[in-house]
Each structure stands twice: as C-alpha cells, then as structure tokens.
Coordinates of C-alpha atoms in Angstrom, one line a residue:
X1 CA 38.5 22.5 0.6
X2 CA 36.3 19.6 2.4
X3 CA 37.4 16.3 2.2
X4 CA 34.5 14.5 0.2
X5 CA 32.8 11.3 1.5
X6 CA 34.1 8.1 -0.9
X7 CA 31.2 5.4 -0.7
X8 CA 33.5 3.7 -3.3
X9 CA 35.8 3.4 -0.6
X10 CA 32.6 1.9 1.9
X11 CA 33.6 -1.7 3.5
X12 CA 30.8 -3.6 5.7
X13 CA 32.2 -3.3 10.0
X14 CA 34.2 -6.3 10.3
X15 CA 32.3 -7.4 13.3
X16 CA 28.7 -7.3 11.2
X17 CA 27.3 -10.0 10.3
X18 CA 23.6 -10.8 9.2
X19 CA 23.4 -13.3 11.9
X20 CA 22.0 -16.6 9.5
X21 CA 23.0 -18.9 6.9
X22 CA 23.0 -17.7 3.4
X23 CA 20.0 -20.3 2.8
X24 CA 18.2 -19.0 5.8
X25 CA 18.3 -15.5 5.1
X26 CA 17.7 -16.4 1.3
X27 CA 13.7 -18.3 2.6
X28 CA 13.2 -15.4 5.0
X29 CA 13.5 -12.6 2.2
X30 CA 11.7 -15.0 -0.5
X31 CA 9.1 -16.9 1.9
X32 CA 9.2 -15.7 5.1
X33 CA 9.2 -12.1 5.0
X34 CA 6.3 -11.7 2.4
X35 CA 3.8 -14.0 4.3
X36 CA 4.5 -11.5 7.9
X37 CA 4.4 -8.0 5.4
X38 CA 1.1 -9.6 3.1
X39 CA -2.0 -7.7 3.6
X40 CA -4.0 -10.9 2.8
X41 CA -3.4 -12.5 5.9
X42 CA -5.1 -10.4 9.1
X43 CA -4.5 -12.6 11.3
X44 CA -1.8 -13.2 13.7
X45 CA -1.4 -16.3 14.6
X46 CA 0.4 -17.7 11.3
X47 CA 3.2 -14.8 11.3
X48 CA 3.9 -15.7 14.9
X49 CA 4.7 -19.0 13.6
X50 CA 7.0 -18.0 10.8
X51 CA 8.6 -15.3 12.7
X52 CA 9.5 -17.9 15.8
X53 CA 10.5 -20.8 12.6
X54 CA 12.9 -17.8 11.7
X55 CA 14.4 -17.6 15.4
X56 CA 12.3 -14.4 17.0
X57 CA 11.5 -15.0 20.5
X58 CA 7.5 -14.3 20.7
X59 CA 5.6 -14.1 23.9
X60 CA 1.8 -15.1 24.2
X61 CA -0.9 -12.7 23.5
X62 CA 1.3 -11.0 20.6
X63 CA -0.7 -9.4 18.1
X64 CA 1.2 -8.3 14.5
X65 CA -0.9 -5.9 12.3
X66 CA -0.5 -6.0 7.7
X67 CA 2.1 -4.9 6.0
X68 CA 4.6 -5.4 9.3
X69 CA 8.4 -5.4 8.0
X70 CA 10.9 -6.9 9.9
X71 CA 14.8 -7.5 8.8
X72 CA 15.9 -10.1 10.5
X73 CA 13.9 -12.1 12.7
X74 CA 16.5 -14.1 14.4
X75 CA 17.3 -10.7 15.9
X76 CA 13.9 -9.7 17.4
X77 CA 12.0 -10.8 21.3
X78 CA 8.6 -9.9 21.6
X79 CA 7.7 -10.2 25.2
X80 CA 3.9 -11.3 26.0
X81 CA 0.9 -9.0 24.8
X82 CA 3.0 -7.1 22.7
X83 CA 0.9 -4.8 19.7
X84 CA 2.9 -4.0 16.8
X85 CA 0.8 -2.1 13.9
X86 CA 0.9 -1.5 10.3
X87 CA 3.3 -0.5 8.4
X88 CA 5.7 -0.7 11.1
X89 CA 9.3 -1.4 9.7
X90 CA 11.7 -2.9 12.2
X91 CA 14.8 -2.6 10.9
X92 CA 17.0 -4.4 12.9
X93 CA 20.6 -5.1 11.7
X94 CA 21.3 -5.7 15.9
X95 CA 19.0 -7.3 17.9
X96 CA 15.6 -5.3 19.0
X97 CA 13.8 -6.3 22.2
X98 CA 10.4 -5.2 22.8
X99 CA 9.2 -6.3 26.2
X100 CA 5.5 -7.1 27.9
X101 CA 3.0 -5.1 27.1
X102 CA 4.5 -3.0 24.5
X103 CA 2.3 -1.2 21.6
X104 CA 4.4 0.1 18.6
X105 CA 1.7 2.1 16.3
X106 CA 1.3 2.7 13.3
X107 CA 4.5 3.4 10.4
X108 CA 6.8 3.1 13.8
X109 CA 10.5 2.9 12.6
X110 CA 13.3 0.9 14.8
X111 CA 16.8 1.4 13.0
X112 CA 19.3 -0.5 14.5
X113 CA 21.8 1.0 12.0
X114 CA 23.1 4.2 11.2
X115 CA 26.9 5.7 9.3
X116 CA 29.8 7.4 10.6
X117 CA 29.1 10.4 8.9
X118 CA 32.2 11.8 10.2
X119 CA 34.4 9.0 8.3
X120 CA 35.1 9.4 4.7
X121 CA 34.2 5.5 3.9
X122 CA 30.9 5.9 5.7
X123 CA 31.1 3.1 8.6
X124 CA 28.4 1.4 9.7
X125 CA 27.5 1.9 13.1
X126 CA 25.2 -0.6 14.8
X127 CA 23.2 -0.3 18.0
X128 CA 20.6 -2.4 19.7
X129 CA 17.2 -1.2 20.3
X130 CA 15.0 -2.1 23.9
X131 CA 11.9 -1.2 24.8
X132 CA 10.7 -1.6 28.5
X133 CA 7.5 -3.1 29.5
X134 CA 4.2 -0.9 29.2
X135 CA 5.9 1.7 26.8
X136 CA 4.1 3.2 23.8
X137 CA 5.9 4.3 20.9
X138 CA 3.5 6.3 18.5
X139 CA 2.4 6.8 15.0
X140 CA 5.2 7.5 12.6
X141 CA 7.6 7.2 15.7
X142 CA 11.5 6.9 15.1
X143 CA 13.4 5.2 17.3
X144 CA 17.7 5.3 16.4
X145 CA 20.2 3.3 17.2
X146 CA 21.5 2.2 20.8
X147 CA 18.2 3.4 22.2
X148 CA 16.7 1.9 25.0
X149 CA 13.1 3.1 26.2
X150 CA 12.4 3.2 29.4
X151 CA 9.6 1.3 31.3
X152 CA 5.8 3.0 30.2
X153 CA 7.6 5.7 28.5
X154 CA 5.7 7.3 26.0
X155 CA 6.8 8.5 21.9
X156 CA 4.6 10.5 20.5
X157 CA 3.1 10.7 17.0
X158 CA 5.9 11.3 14.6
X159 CA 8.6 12.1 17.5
X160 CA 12.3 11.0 16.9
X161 CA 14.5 9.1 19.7
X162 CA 18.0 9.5 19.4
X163 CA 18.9 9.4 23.0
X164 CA 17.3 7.2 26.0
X165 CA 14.3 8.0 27.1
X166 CA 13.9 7.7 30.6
X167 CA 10.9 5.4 32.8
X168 CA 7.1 6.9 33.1
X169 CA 7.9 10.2 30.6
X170 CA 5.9 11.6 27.6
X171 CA 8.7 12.3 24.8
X172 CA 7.6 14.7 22.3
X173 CA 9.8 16.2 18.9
X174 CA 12.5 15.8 17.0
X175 CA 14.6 15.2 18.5
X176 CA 12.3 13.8 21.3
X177 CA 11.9 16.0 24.9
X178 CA 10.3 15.1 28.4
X179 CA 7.3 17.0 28.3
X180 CA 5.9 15.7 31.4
X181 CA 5.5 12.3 33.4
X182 CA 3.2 9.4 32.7
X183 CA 0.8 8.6 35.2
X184 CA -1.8 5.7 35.1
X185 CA -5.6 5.1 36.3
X186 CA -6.4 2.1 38.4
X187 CA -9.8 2.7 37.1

C-alpha cells in the first residue's frame, strides 16, 4: 500500500514569508493589484507607479499590457524596455528579475513556487526566477521555479522551462529543448 499525501497535515516552509506588512499586502490585493490587472486602464505609465509604490524596481521604457497579474510586487525588477503582455500572471512567492530588454508575451506564467510532491505534508518549495537581457519568453510560456534564462534565449509559444536555459538558444516543448541557436541581424 502507498502512503497517501495528508494536506491536513500541510504547514507553510518556516523560512516563507510574504515579504510585507499585513496592511501592505491587504492595499496591494484590494487597491493595488486591481488597478495593474484592470482592462480599463491601457496605459502604462499609472501601473508603473503603483507597482514601484508597492516596492518593484521598474526601469525606464517599461511597457505593462491589461489584465497583467502580479503576486507580490515588492518581489519583482523590471530592468529598462522591458514588454510584459496580457494576461501574463507572475506568480512570484520569491523574487522574479526580468532584465533589459526583455518581452514576456502573451498568458506567460512565472511560478516561483511549487510542492514536494515527494513529502506527505506537501512542502512548499520556493525558487527565484531570472531572465537575462534580450530574452523572449513566448505565448502561453511556463517558466518553474529556480529557473534562470539565459541572455537572448528564446521560449517558445506554449513551451515549459523547468531547467536553465542556456544564452542565445531557441527552447522549444514541454519540457523545453535546444532546438538550435539564436542569431541576430544588424540590419
């Protein structure tokens, strides 16, 4: 017989912690967090403001599609000219790091946090998440826990990262394979 997983039995990691005052992390969900997600407001200027009130590092040139959901923003750095598009969902439980030049597309998925399906009581397990400068992470993209992308590596459309993905490769699957390098035209 297989022992039986026991969520009843689930504590939050010891070392977790949501990384803001109960009051701050009270306005983010209430105030915060709608204004970035609402479809009324296009523009990105205003939830630049409220995500860098919340404690996000955002670069210059940063450009934040509707309906954008994003955890906690105290845990996020957007580096300069950074594209993130709709319906993107960063769910970041550990910090996420997105550097210069980065373009998450559309319905992209950053989990920070996964269990120890192995265990019983179901342990979280936390990672952080970077992404390199000039790296593309497309449509309906996963990327896990721990990962970090490497510089102008590429995700394709719906591909899963679960491992590192090295500098200047196209990543296609799930889970995602080198399919070939990146190259670039001066033109």
């Amino acid at each position: 017989m297989h022992p039986s997983v026991q969520l009843s039995r689930y504590k939050p990691s010891a070392d977790y912690h949501p990384g803001a005052s109960l009051p701050k992390q009270i306005l983010w969900y209430y105030l915060g967090s709608p204004l970035v997600e609402s479809r009324w407001i296009p523009f990105s200027g205003l939830k630049i403001w409220l995500l860098r009130q919340f404690g996000a590092a955002v670069g210059s040139g940063v450009r934040i599609k509707q309906n954008v959901r994003i955890k906690f923003p105290w845990r996020l750095t957007l580096g300069d000219h950074c594209w993130i598009g709709e319906d993107t969902w960063i769910d970041n439980l550990a910090t996420v790091t997105l550097e210069r030049d980065v373009c998450l597309s559309q319905g992209v998925y950053l989990c920070t946090g996964n269990h120890d399906w192995s265990r019983a009581t179901f342990d979280l397990r936390l990672g952080a998440i970077t992404i390199k400068h000039s790296a593309w992470i497309g449509a309906r993209a996963v990327v896990g826990p721990g990962v970090t992308v490497g510089e102008g590596a590429i995700l394709t459309l719906g591909s899963v990262a679960s491992h590192a993905l090295d500098s200047w490769t196209i990543y296609t699957g799930n889970p995602a394979k080198a399919v070939k390098p990146r190259t670039i035209s001066s033109s």
